[in-house]
Coordinates of C-alpha atoms and ligand atoms in Angstrom, one line a residue:
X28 CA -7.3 3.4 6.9
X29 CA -5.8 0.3 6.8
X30 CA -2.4 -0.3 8.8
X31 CA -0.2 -0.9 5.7
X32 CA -1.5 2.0 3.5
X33 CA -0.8 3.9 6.4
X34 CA 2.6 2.8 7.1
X35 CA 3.1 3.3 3.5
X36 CA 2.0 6.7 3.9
X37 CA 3.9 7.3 6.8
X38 CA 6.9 6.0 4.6
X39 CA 6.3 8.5 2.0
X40 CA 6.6 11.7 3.8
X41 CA 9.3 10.1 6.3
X42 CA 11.5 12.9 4.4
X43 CA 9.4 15.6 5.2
X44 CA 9.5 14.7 9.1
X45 CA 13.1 14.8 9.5
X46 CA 15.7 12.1 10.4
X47 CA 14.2 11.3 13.7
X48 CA 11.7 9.7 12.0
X49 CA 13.7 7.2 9.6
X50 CA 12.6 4.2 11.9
X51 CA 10.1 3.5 9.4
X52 CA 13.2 3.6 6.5
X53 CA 12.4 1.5 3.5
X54 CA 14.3 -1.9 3.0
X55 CA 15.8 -0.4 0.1
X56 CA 17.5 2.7 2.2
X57 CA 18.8 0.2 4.5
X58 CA 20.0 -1.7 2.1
X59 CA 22.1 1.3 0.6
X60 CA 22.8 2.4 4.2
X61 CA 24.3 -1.0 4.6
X62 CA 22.5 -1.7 8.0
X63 CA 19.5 -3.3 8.7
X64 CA 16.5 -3.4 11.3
X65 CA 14.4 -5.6 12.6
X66 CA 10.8 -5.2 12.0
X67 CA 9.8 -4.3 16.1
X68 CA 12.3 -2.0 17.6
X69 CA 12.4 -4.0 21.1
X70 CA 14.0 -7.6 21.5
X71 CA 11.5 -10.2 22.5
X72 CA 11.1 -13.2 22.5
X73 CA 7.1 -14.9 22.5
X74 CA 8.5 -18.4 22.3
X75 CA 9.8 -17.8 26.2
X76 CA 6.8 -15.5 27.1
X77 CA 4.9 -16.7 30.0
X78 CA 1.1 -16.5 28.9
X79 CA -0.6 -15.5 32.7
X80 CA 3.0 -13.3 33.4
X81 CA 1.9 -9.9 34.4
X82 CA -1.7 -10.0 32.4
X83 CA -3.7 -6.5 33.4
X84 CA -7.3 -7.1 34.1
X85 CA -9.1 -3.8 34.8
X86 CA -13.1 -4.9 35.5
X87 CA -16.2 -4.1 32.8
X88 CA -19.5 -4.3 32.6
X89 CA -20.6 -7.1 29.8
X90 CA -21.5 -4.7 27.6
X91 CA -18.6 -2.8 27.7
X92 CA -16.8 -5.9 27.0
X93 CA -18.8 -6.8 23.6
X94 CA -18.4 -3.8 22.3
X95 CA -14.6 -4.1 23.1
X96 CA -14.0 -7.4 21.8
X97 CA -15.9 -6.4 18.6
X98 CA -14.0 -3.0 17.9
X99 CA -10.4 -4.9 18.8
X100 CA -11.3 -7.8 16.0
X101 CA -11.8 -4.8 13.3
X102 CA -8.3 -3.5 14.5
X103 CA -5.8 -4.7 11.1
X104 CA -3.1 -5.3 13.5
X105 CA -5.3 -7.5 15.8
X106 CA -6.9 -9.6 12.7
X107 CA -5.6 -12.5 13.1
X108 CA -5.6 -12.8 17.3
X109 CA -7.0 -15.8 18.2
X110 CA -9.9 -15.6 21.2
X111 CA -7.7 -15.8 24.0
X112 CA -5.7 -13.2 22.5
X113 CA -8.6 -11.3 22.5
X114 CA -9.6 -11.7 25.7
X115 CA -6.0 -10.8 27.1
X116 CA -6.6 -7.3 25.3
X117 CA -9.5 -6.5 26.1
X118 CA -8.7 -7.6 29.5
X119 CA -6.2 -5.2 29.5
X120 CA -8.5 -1.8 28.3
X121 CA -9.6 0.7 30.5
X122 CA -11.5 3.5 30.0
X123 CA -9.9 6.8 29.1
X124 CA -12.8 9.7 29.3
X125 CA -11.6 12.9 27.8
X126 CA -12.4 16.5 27.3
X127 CA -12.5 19.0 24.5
X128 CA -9.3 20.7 23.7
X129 CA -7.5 17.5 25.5
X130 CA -4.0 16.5 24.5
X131 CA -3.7 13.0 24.3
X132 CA -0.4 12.6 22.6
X133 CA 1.8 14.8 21.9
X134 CA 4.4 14.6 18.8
X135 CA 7.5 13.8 19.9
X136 CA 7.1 12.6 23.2
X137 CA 7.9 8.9 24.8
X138 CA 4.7 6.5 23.9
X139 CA 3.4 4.1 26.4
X140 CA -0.1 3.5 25.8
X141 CA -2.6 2.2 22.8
X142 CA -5.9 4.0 22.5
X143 CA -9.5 3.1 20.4
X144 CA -11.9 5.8 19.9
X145 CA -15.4 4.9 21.3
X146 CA -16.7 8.0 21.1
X147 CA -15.5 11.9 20.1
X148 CA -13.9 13.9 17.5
X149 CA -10.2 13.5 17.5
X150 CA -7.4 15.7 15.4
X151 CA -4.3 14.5 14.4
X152 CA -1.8 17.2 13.7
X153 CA 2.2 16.6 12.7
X154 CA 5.0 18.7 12.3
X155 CA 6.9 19.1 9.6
X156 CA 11.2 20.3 9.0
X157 CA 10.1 23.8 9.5
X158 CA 8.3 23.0 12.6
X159 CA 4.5 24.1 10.6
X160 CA 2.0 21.8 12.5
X161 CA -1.0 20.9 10.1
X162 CA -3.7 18.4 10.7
X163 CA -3.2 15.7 8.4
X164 CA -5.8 13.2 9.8
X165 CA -9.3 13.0 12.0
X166 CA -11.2 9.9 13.6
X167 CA -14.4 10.6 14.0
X168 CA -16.2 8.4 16.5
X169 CA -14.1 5.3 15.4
X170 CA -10.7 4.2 14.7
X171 CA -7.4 3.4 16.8
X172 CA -4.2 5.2 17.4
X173 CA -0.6 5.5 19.3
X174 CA 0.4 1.9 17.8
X175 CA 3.8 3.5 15.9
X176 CA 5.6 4.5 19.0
X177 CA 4.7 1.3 20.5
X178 CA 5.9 -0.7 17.6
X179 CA 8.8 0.9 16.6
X180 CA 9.7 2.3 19.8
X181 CA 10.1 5.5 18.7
X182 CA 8.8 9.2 20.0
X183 CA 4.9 9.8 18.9
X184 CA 4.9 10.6 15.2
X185 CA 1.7 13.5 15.9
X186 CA 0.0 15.3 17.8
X187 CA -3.7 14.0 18.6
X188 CA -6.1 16.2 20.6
X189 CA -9.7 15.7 21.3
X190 CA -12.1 18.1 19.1
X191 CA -15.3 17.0 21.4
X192 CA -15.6 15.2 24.5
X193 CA -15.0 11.9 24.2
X194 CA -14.3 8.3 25.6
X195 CA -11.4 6.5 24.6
X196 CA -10.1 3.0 25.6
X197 CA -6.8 2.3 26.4
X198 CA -4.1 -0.1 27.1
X199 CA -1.1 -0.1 27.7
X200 CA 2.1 -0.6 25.5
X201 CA 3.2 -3.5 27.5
X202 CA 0.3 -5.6 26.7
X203 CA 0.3 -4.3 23.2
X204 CA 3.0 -5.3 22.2
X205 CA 3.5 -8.5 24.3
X206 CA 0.1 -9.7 21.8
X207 CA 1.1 -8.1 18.9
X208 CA 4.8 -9.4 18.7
X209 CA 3.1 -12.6 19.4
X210 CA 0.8 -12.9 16.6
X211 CA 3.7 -12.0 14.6
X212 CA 6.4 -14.3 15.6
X213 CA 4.1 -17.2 15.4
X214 CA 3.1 -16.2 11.7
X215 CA 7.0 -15.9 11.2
X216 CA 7.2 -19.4 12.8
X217 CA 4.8 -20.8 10.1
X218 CA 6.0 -19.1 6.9
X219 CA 9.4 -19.8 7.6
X220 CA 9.9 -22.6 6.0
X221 CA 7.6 -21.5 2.8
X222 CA 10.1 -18.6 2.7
X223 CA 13.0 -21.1 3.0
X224 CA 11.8 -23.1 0.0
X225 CA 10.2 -20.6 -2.6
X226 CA 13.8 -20.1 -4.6
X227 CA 12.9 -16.7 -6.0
X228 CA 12.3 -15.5 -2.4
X229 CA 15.9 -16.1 -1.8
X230 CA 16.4 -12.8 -3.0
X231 CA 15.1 -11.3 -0.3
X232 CA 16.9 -9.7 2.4
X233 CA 16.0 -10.9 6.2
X234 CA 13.8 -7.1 6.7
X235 CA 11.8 -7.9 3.6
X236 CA 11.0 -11.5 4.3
X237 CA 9.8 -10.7 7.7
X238 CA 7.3 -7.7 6.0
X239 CA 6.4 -10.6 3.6
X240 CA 5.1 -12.9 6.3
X241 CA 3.7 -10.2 8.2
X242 CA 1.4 -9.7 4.6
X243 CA 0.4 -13.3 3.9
X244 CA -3.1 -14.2 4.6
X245 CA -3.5 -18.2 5.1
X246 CA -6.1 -19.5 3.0
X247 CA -7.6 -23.1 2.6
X248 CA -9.6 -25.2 0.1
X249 CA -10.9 -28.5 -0.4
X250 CA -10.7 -30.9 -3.6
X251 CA -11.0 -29.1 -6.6
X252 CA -12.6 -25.7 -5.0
X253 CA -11.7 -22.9 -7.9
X254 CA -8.8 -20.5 -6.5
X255 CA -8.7 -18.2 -9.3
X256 CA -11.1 -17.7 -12.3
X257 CA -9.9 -17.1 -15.6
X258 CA -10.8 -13.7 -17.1
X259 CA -11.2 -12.6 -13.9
X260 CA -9.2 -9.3 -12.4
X261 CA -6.2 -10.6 -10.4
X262 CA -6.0 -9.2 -6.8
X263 CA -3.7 -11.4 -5.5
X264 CA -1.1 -14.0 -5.8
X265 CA -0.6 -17.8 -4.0
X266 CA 2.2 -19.5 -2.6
X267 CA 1.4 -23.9 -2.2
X268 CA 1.7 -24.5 1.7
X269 CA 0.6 -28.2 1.0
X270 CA -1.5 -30.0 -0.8
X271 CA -1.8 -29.0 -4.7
X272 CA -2.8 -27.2 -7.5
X273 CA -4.3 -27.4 -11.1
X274 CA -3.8 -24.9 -13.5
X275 CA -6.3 -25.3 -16.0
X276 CA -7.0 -22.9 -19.0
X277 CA -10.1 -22.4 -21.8
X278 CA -9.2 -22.1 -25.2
X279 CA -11.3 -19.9 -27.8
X280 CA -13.2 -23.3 -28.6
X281 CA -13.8 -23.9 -25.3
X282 CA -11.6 -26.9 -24.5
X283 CA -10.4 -27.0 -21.0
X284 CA -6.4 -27.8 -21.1
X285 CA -4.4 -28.7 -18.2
X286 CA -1.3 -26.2 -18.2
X287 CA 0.7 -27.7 -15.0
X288 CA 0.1 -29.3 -11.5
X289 CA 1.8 -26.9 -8.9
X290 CA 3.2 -28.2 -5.5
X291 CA 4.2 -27.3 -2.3
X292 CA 6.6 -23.8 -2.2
X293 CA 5.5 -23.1 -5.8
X294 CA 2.8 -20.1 -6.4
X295 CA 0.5 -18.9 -9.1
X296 CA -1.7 -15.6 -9.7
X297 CA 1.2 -13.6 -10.9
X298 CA 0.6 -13.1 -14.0
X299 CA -2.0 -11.0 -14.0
X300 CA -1.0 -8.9 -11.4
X301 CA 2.7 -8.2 -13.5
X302 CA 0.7 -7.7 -17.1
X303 CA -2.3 -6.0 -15.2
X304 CA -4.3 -8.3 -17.9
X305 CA -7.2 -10.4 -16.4
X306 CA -6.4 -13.6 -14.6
X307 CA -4.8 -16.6 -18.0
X308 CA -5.7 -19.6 -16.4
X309 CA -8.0 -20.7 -14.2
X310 CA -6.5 -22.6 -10.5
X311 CA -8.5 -25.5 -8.8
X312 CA -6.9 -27.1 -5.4
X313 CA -6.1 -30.8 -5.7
X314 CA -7.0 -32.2 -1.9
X315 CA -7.1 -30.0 1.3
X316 CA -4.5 -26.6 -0.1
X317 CA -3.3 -24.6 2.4
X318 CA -2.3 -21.4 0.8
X319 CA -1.0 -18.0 1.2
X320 CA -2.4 -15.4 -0.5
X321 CA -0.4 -12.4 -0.9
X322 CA -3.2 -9.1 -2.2
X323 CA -1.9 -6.8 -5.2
X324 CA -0.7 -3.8 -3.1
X325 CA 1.2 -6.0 -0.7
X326 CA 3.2 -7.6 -3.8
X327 CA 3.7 -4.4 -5.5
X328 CA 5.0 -3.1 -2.4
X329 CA 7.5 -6.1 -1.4
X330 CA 8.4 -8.2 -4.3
X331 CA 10.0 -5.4 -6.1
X332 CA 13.5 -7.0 -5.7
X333 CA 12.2 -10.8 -7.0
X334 CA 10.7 -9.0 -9.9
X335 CA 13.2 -10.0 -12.5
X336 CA 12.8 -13.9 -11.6
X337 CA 9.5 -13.9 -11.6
X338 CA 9.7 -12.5 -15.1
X339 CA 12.0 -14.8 -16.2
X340 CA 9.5 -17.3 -14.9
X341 CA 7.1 -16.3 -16.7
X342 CA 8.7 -15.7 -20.3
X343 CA 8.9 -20.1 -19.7
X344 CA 5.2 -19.9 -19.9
X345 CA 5.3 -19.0 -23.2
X346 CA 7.5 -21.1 -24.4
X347 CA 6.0 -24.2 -22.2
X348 CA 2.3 -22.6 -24.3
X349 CA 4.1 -22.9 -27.9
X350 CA 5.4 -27.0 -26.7
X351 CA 2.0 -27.7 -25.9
X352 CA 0.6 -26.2 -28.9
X353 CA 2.9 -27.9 -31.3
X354 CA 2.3 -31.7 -29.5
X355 CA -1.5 -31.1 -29.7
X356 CA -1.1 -30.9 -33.6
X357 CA 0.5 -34.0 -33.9
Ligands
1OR2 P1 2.1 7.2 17.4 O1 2.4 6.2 18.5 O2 3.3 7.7 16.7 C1 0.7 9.3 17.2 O3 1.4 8.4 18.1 C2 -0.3 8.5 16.4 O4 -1.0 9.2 15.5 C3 0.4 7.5 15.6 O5 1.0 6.5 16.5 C4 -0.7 7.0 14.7 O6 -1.5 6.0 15.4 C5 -1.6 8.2 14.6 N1 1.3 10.1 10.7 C6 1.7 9.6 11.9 N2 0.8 9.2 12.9 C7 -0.4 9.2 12.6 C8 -0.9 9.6 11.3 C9 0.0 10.1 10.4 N3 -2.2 9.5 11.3 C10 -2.6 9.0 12.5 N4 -1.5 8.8 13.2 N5 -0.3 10.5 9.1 C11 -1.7 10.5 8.6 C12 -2.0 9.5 7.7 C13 -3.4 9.7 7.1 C14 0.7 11.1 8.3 C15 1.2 10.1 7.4 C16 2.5 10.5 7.0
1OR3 P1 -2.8 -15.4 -13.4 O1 -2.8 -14.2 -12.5 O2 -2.9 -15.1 -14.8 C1 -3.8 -17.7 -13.4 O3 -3.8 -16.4 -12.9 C2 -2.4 -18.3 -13.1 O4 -2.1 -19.5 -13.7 C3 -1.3 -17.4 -13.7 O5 -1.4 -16.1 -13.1 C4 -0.1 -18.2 -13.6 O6 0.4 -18.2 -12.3 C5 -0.7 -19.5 -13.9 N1 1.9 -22.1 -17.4 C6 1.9 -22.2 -16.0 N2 1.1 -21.4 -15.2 C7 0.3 -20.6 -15.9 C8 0.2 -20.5 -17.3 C9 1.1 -21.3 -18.0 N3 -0.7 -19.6 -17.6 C10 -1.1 -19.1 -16.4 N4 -0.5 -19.7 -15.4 N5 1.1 -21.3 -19.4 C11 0.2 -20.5 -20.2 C12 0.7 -19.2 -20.6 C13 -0.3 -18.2 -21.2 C14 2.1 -22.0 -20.1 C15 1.6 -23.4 -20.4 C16 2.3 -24.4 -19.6

């Protein structure tokens, strides 16, 4: 499962857990609560993190460390970590080797350590208000967990024992989040002024910008390279880091017609993704286009408050569509 549906999901029955658990409130409920929280619990600061500063290097064989570094890229919240990165991580991992009927975490307590399944069957059980434990999840032979209490600096959200024996990796929270706060605050370094300059963004409050960057994927194209197809299903929406764009559109008689030429800290693909009708036009980059694509779930999920400017933006197309028209019959 993907890190966002299942902080989503994790969201959703934050009710049913009990108020201990309302670290992972919505922006909205802090809004109404009238406080807000930063998106990691614990105050660091990357920019004056010293890179070789207490790095953990416990010793593997090379195989051990392939399979390593090719489990941690498949991580969501390692994605985007360059090689180095990597390297400090795995680096960092030692080997865990567990028994059936082992508790590895249990719900509640204080989290200090990160953990990817090599190997073994492993249950994940949460309480709810009543105290009635069920299982709610299982990895079997793959996956990663323990990354919420570490994050969020908060007691472990479940219970996970082993089903079977088993070999898990660990590492510890220190390193965890020393990478993953880094990843992060560099990404917030490079959106920030995107976010600064898209207007209807401006209507975001701090929390919900941050979870915006934390969702943007950079993307890049070269001269004319098509971004979106027309007629296609939308899955995403762009925002214009530099360079440009071409919005281009093919009428019943086939003629192509240029709608608009989009520029830095403007963005297209909405459309379709707020009249869940195929893609209206299709986008081709003018020069290099750097570009940050923002998928369908992610925009459902955090542009709910710009919602009413971006419709208001595009009722314009419409009437920018009838001008066009009208001058082409002349
Ligand atoms: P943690 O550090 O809180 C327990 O320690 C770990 O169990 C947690 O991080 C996750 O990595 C993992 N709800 C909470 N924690 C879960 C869940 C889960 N699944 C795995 N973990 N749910 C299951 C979602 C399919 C319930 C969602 C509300
Ligand atoms: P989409 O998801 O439909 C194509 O994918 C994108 O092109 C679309 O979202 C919009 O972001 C953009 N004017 C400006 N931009 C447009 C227009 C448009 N149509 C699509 N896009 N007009 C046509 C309206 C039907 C108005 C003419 C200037």
């Amino acid at each position: 499962m993907g890190v966002a549906a299942f902080l989503l999901c994790v969201l959703g029955v934050r009710q049913a857990l009990g108020d201990q658990y309302e670290y992972l409130s919505s922006p909205k409920e802090d809004r109404q609560k009238g406080r807000r929280k930063s998106v990691f619990a614990e105050s660091y600061d990357p920019s004056k993190d010293d890179e070789d500063l207490g790095k953990v290097v416990h010793p593997k064989t090379p195989e051990e460390k392939e399979w390593l570094i090719e489990n941690v890229r498949n991580i969501t919240l390692f994605e985007h970590l360059a090689n180095d990165q990597t390297t400090t991580v795995v680096d960092a991992m030692y080997k865990r080797p567990v028994s059936e009927g082992d508790f590895v975490m249990k719900q509640g307590d204080k989290g200090s350590t990160f953990y990817i399944v090599q190997t073994g069957i492993f249950d994940v059980y949460v309480k709810d208000a009543e105290n009635v434990e069920s299982l709610i999840h299982t990895y079997d032979n793959k996956g990663s967990f323990g990354e919420l209490a570490l994050l969020y600096n908060q007691p472990r959200a479940a219970t996970i024992v082993a089903r079977t024996d088993g070999q898990l990796w660990a590492v510890d929270g220190h390193t965890f989040r020393r990478i993953v706060h880094k990843i992060t605050y560099q990404k917030r370094i490079m959106y920030e002024s995107l976010i600064n300059n898209v207007p209807m963004l401006k209507t975001l409050e701090p929390y919900e910008r941050a979870n915006l960057v934390d969702a943007l994927i950079p993307m890049t194209f070269k001269h004319n390279d098509e971004i979106i197809k027309q007629g296609t299903e939308g899955d995403g929406m762009y925002f214009i880091i530099s360079g440009g764009v071409r919005i281009m559109m093919r009428t019943i008689n086939n003629r192509d017609i240029l709608l608009k030429e989009l520029s830095n800290s403007e963005y297209f693909g909405e459309l379709a993704l707020v009249t869940d009708k195929p893609r209206a036009a299709s986008a081709f980059a003018i020069g290099d286009t750097h570009l940050a694509f923002l998928d369908r779930e992610a925009f459902e999920r955090l542009l709910g408050p710009c919602m009413d400017v971006i419709k208001r933006h595009i009722d314009n197309y419409n009437e920018q569509l009838l001008e066009i028209e009208r001058a082409q019959e002349q």
